[in-house]
């Protein structure tokens, strides 16, 4: 086993830029320390190791942010907006729409972490959301959803739905001549999973979502796929890790064919006839659950929904955290075009 681990370590080092490899390897080490074999989780250690940053009303590189906490639910959303000046943004400006002429996309973002790790104010996601604002000329609302195993299914989906309704009700997030909130849902890993399920709920309730952006979304199923067997443990993630997170999130006693995990599986539902938004699905070619992500794309196609697949053959999970690879710039260009296609 030690020899196998050494081979996997060397292989990932050859493919991944060094600073990205160090970053994700540190995350993996920390995650391993926080999970317990009995299915419990060391939340105190997790909070201690998760580097968080405050919101900033003083613009940095043309982006300012602020936190909103819902008084009824306690749900925190961090809002990022572009700013044309480098002085403190005044709250009074938030009484005005984003624009009365131009369309400004509003991206509701769900962070990754396998439903268990990270938060809306984690430094790594704060930086990523700022880059989305700058590159896409959009507003980003990052959702601090409740995490497992303390809060199992469907808590994260409920929080995502609450965030969508909150965003839709903000008059200061409206833009364009039609004066409405132009919403897109996005997320990586478990966040991509949440984006899908919130979009389904929105479609069922006839709430408009213009598009979904899923970055190597966390889907799965009871059977083992070819990519799971081939890539198990090779690029930061093992099947043992994935199984732990699903047991921590799904209702107790459920298996991975639960629709939360396997939306187009034997217990899933067809989305045919539902007004489901267009999707951009990004698959990393070195992610062991890529077969489930590709199956998800096929499920959308079978349901006659618009979907674009961006398959990055040599990318690993988390490639978008640092702008040190061609995949990062390719992804950002795709997202920019996706959310500005209606402008």
Coordinates of C-alpha atoms in Angstrom, one line a residue:
X1 CA 0.0 0.0 0.0
X2 CA 2.9 2.4 0.8
X3 CA 4.3 1.9 -2.6
X4 CA 1.0 2.5 -4.3
X5 CA 0.6 5.8 -2.4
X6 CA 4.1 6.9 -3.5
X7 CA 3.2 6.3 -7.1
X8 CA 0.0 8.2 -6.8
X9 CA 1.8 11.1 -5.1
X10 CA 4.4 11.3 -7.8
X11 CA 1.8 11.1 -10.6
X12 CA -0.3 13.9 -9.2
X13 CA 2.8 16.1 -8.7
X14 CA 3.7 15.7 -12.4
X15 CA 0.2 16.9 -13.6
X16 CA -0.7 19.6 -11.0
X17 CA 1.1 22.9 -10.7
X18 CA 3.1 22.9 -7.5
X19 CA 1.3 25.6 -5.6
X20 CA -2.1 24.0 -6.5
X21 CA -0.7 20.6 -5.4
X22 CA 0.4 22.0 -2.1
X23 CA -2.9 23.8 -1.5
X24 CA -5.1 20.8 -2.2
X25 CA -2.8 18.4 -0.4
X26 CA -3.1 20.6 2.7
X27 CA -6.8 20.5 2.4
X28 CA -6.8 16.7 2.1
X29 CA -4.6 16.4 5.2
X30 CA -6.9 18.7 7.2
X31 CA -10.0 16.9 6.0
X32 CA -8.6 13.5 7.0
X33 CA -7.9 14.8 10.5
X34 CA -11.5 16.1 10.9
X35 CA -13.4 13.0 9.8
X36 CA -14.0 10.2 12.4
X37 CA -14.5 6.6 11.5
X38 CA -17.7 6.5 13.5
X39 CA -19.3 9.0 11.1
X40 CA -18.9 12.0 13.4
X41 CA -17.0 15.1 12.6
X42 CA -14.6 17.4 14.5
X43 CA -16.3 20.7 13.8
X44 CA -14.2 22.6 16.3
X45 CA -11.0 21.5 14.5
X46 CA -12.6 22.2 11.2
X47 CA -13.4 25.8 12.2
X48 CA -9.9 26.3 13.6
X49 CA -8.2 25.1 10.4
X50 CA -10.5 26.9 8.0
X51 CA -8.9 30.3 7.3
X52 CA -11.8 32.8 7.1
X53 CA -11.8 36.4 5.9
X54 CA -14.2 39.3 6.7
X55 CA -16.3 41.1 4.1
X56 CA -15.0 44.4 3.0
X57 CA -17.0 47.5 2.2
X58 CA -13.8 49.2 1.0
X59 CA -13.4 48.0 -2.6
X60 CA -10.3 45.8 -3.3
X61 CA -9.4 45.4 -6.9
X62 CA -12.7 46.9 -7.9
X63 CA -14.9 44.5 -5.7
X64 CA -16.6 45.2 -2.4
X65 CA -18.6 42.8 -0.2
X66 CA -20.9 42.7 2.7
X67 CA -22.7 40.0 4.7
X68 CA -26.4 39.7 5.2
X69 CA -27.9 37.4 8.0
X70 CA -31.5 36.5 7.8
X71 CA -33.1 37.3 11.1
X72 CA -35.6 34.5 10.9
X73 CA -33.3 31.6 9.7
X74 CA -29.8 32.8 10.6
X75 CA -28.7 32.0 7.0
X76 CA -25.7 34.2 6.0
X77 CA -25.2 35.3 2.4
X78 CA -22.1 37.2 1.4
X79 CA -22.7 39.6 -1.5
X80 CA -19.9 40.7 -3.8
X81 CA -20.4 43.6 -6.2
X82 CA -18.2 45.4 -8.7
X83 CA -17.3 49.0 -7.7
X84 CA -16.0 51.7 -10.0
X85 CA -14.4 53.7 -7.2
X86 CA -11.8 52.8 -4.5
X87 CA -13.7 54.4 -1.7
X88 CA -16.0 52.8 0.9
X89 CA -19.3 51.8 -0.8
X90 CA -22.2 53.5 0.7
X91 CA -25.2 51.4 1.8
X92 CA -27.5 54.0 0.3
X93 CA -26.3 52.8 -3.2
X94 CA -28.0 49.4 -2.4
X95 CA -31.4 51.1 -2.6
X96 CA -30.9 51.6 -6.3
X97 CA -31.1 48.8 -9.0
X98 CA -27.8 47.6 -10.4
X99 CA -28.6 49.2 -13.7
X100 CA -31.7 50.5 -15.5
X101 CA -30.2 49.8 -19.0
X102 CA -27.6 47.0 -18.9
X103 CA -28.2 43.5 -17.7
X104 CA -26.0 42.5 -14.7
X105 CA -25.9 38.8 -14.0
X106 CA -26.4 37.7 -10.4
X107 CA -24.6 34.4 -9.6
X108 CA -25.8 32.5 -6.5
X109 CA -22.8 30.5 -5.5
X110 CA -22.7 27.3 -3.4
X111 CA -19.2 26.5 -2.1
X112 CA -17.8 23.0 -2.2
X113 CA -16.5 20.8 0.6
X114 CA -18.5 17.6 0.2
X115 CA -21.5 19.1 2.1
X116 CA -19.2 19.2 5.2
X117 CA -16.2 21.6 4.9
X118 CA -15.7 25.3 4.1
X119 CA -18.1 28.2 4.3
X120 CA -19.0 31.4 2.4
X121 CA -16.3 33.3 4.3
X122 CA -13.5 30.7 3.7
X123 CA -10.6 32.6 2.2
X124 CA -10.3 30.3 -0.8
X125 CA -13.9 30.8 -1.8
X126 CA -13.9 34.5 -1.0
X127 CA -11.1 34.9 -3.5
X128 CA -12.8 32.7 -6.1
X129 CA -16.0 34.8 -5.8
X130 CA -14.1 38.0 -6.2
X131 CA -12.6 36.7 -9.4
X132 CA -16.0 35.8 -10.7
X133 CA -17.2 39.3 -10.1
X134 CA -14.2 40.9 -11.8
X135 CA -14.0 38.6 -14.8
X136 CA -17.8 38.2 -15.5
X137 CA -18.9 41.7 -14.5
X138 CA -21.5 40.1 -12.3
X139 CA -22.8 40.2 -8.7
X140 CA -22.1 37.1 -6.7
X141 CA -24.1 35.9 -3.7
X142 CA -22.2 33.2 -1.8
X143 CA -24.5 31.1 0.4
X144 CA -23.4 29.8 3.9
X145 CA -25.6 26.8 3.9
X146 CA -25.8 24.4 6.8
X147 CA -23.3 21.5 6.7
X148 CA -23.4 17.8 7.4
X149 CA -23.2 15.6 9.4
X150 CA -24.9 18.0 11.9
X151 CA -27.4 19.0 9.3
X152 CA -28.3 16.2 6.8
X153 CA -30.4 16.2 3.7
X154 CA -32.3 18.3 2.8
X155 CA -30.9 21.2 4.9
X156 CA -28.4 22.4 2.3
X157 CA -31.1 22.4 -0.4
X158 CA -33.6 24.2 1.9
X159 CA -30.9 26.9 2.5
X160 CA -30.2 27.2 -1.2
X161 CA -33.9 27.6 -1.9
X162 CA -34.2 30.3 0.8
X163 CA -31.2 32.1 -0.7
X164 CA -32.7 32.1 -4.1
X165 CA -36.0 33.5 -2.8
X166 CA -34.1 36.2 -0.9
X167 CA -32.1 37.2 -4.0
X168 CA -35.2 37.3 -6.1
X169 CA -36.9 39.7 -3.6
X170 CA -34.0 42.3 -3.6
X171 CA -35.0 45.3 -5.7
X172 CA -31.4 46.5 -5.6
X173 CA -30.3 43.4 -7.5
X174 CA -32.5 44.2 -10.4
X175 CA -31.1 45.3 -13.7
X176 CA -31.9 45.7 -17.4
X177 CA -34.8 47.4 -19.1
X178 CA -37.1 44.7 -17.8
X179 CA -36.0 45.5 -14.2
X180 CA -35.7 42.0 -12.8
X181 CA -33.0 39.9 -11.1
X182 CA -31.1 37.9 -13.7
X183 CA -30.2 34.8 -11.6
X184 CA -27.7 32.0 -12.3
X185 CA -26.9 29.2 -9.9
X186 CA -23.4 27.9 -9.6
X187 CA -21.3 25.7 -7.3
X188 CA -18.4 23.3 -7.2
X189 CA -18.4 19.7 -5.8
X190 CA -21.3 19.5 -3.4
X191 CA -22.1 23.1 -4.3
X192 CA -22.8 21.9 -7.9
X193 CA -25.1 19.2 -6.5
X194 CA -27.0 21.9 -4.5
X195 CA -27.3 24.1 -7.5
X196 CA -29.0 21.3 -9.5
X197 CA -31.5 20.5 -6.8
X198 CA -32.3 24.1 -6.1
X199 CA -32.9 24.6 -9.8
X200 CA -35.3 21.7 -9.9
X201 CA -37.2 23.2 -7.0
X202 CA -37.3 26.5 -8.8
X203 CA -38.6 25.0 -12.0
X204 CA -41.3 23.2 -10.1
X205 CA -42.3 26.5 -8.4
X206 CA -42.1 28.5 -11.7
X207 CA -39.3 30.7 -10.3
X208 CA -37.0 31.8 -13.2
X209 CA -33.4 30.7 -13.1
X210 CA -31.4 31.6 -16.3
X211 CA -28.7 29.0 -16.0
X212 CA -26.7 26.5 -13.9
X213 CA -22.9 26.3 -13.7
X214 CA -21.7 23.0 -12.2
X215 CA -18.0 22.6 -11.5
X216 CA -17.1 18.9 -11.1
X217 CA -20.5 18.4 -9.3
X218 CA -20.6 15.8 -6.6
X219 CA -22.9 13.0 -7.9
X220 CA -22.7 9.3 -7.4
X221 CA -24.5 6.0 -7.2
X222 CA -24.4 2.6 -5.6
X223 CA -22.5 0.9 -8.4
X224 CA -18.8 1.5 -9.0
X225 CA -17.9 3.1 -12.3
X226 CA -14.8 2.6 -14.5
X227 CA -13.4 6.1 -13.6
X228 CA -14.0 5.4 -9.9
X229 CA -11.9 2.2 -10.0
X230 CA -9.2 3.7 -12.3
X231 CA -8.7 7.0 -10.4
X232 CA -9.4 5.9 -6.8
X233 CA -6.7 7.6 -4.7
X234 CA -4.7 8.9 -7.6
X235 CA -5.6 12.6 -7.5
X236 CA -6.3 13.7 -3.9
X237 CA -9.6 11.8 -3.5
X238 CA -10.5 8.2 -2.6
X239 CA -13.7 6.3 -2.8
X240 CA -13.5 5.8 0.9
X241 CA -13.6 9.6 1.3
X242 CA -16.5 10.0 -1.0
X243 CA -18.5 7.2 0.7
X244 CA -17.9 8.8 4.2
X245 CA -19.4 12.1 3.0
X246 CA -22.5 10.5 1.4
X247 CA -23.1 8.6 4.6
X248 CA -22.8 11.9 6.5
X249 CA -25.2 13.8 4.3
X250 CA -27.9 11.4 3.2
X251 CA -30.7 10.3 5.5
X252 CA -29.5 7.6 7.9
X253 CA -29.9 4.2 6.3
X254 CA -30.0 5.5 2.7
X255 CA -27.7 4.3 0.0
X256 CA -26.1 6.2 -2.9
X257 CA -29.0 5.6 -5.2
X258 CA -30.9 8.2 -3.2
X259 CA -32.0 11.0 -5.7
X260 CA -29.9 13.5 -3.9
X261 CA -26.8 11.6 -4.9
X262 CA -28.0 10.0 -8.1
X263 CA -30.6 12.4 -9.7
X264 CA -31.1 10.3 -12.8
X265 CA -30.7 6.9 -11.1
X266 CA -33.3 4.2 -10.5
X267 CA -35.1 6.4 -7.9
X268 CA -34.5 9.7 -9.7
X269 CA -37.0 11.6 -11.8
X270 CA -37.1 12.7 -15.3
X271 CA -36.9 16.5 -15.9
X272 CA -38.7 16.1 -19.2
X273 CA -41.4 18.8 -19.6
X274 CA -40.0 20.9 -16.7
X275 CA -38.8 24.4 -17.5
X276 CA -35.3 23.6 -16.4
X277 CA -32.5 26.2 -17.1
X278 CA -29.6 25.7 -19.5
X279 CA -26.5 24.2 -17.9
X280 CA -22.8 24.5 -18.1
X281 CA -21.2 21.3 -16.7
X282 CA -17.5 21.3 -16.1
X283 CA -15.8 17.9 -15.8
X284 CA -12.2 17.4 -14.7
X285 CA -10.7 14.5 -16.5
X286 CA -8.7 13.4 -13.4
X287 CA -11.7 13.5 -11.1
X288 CA -12.7 9.9 -10.1
X289 CA -16.5 10.6 -10.2
X290 CA -16.4 12.0 -13.7
X291 CA -18.5 9.1 -15.0
X292 CA -21.3 10.2 -12.8
X293 CA -20.9 13.8 -14.0
X294 CA -21.0 12.6 -17.6
X295 CA -24.1 10.5 -16.8
X296 CA -25.7 13.7 -15.4
X297 CA -25.1 15.5 -18.7
X298 CA -26.7 12.6 -20.6
X299 CA -29.7 12.7 -18.2
X300 CA -30.2 16.4 -19.1
X301 CA -30.0 15.6 -22.8
X302 CA -32.5 12.8 -22.4
X303 CA -34.9 15.2 -20.7
X304 CA -34.4 17.5 -23.7
X305 CA -32.7 20.3 -21.8
X306 CA -29.8 22.5 -23.1
X307 CA -26.5 21.5 -21.6
X308 CA -22.9 22.4 -22.6
X309 CA -20.1 20.0 -21.4
X310 CA -16.7 21.4 -20.8
X311 CA -14.4 18.4 -20.4
X312 CA -10.9 19.3 -19.3
X313 CA -8.9 16.2 -19.8
X314 CA -5.8 17.0 -17.6
X315 CA -7.6 18.9 -14.9
X316 CA -8.0 17.8 -11.3
X317 CA -10.4 18.9 -8.6
X318 CA -9.8 22.5 -7.5
X319 CA -7.9 23.6 -10.6
X320 CA -9.8 26.9 -10.5
X321 CA -8.6 28.0 -7.1
X322 CA -5.4 29.5 -8.5
X323 CA -4.9 31.3 -11.9
X324 CA -1.8 29.3 -12.6
X325 CA -3.0 27.0 -15.4
X326 CA -4.7 27.2 -18.8
X327 CA -7.8 25.3 -17.5
X328 CA -8.5 28.3 -15.1
X329 CA -8.6 30.8 -17.9
X330 CA -10.6 28.5 -20.2
X331 CA -13.2 28.0 -17.4
X332 CA -13.5 31.7 -16.6
X333 CA -14.0 32.6 -20.3
X334 CA -16.8 29.9 -20.5
X335 CA -18.5 31.2 -17.4
X336 CA -18.3 34.8 -18.6
X337 CA -19.8 33.9 -22.0
X338 CA -22.5 31.8 -20.3
X339 CA -23.8 34.4 -17.9
X340 CA -23.6 37.3 -20.4
X341 CA -25.2 35.5 -23.3
X342 CA -28.5 37.3 -22.7
X343 CA -26.9 40.8 -22.3

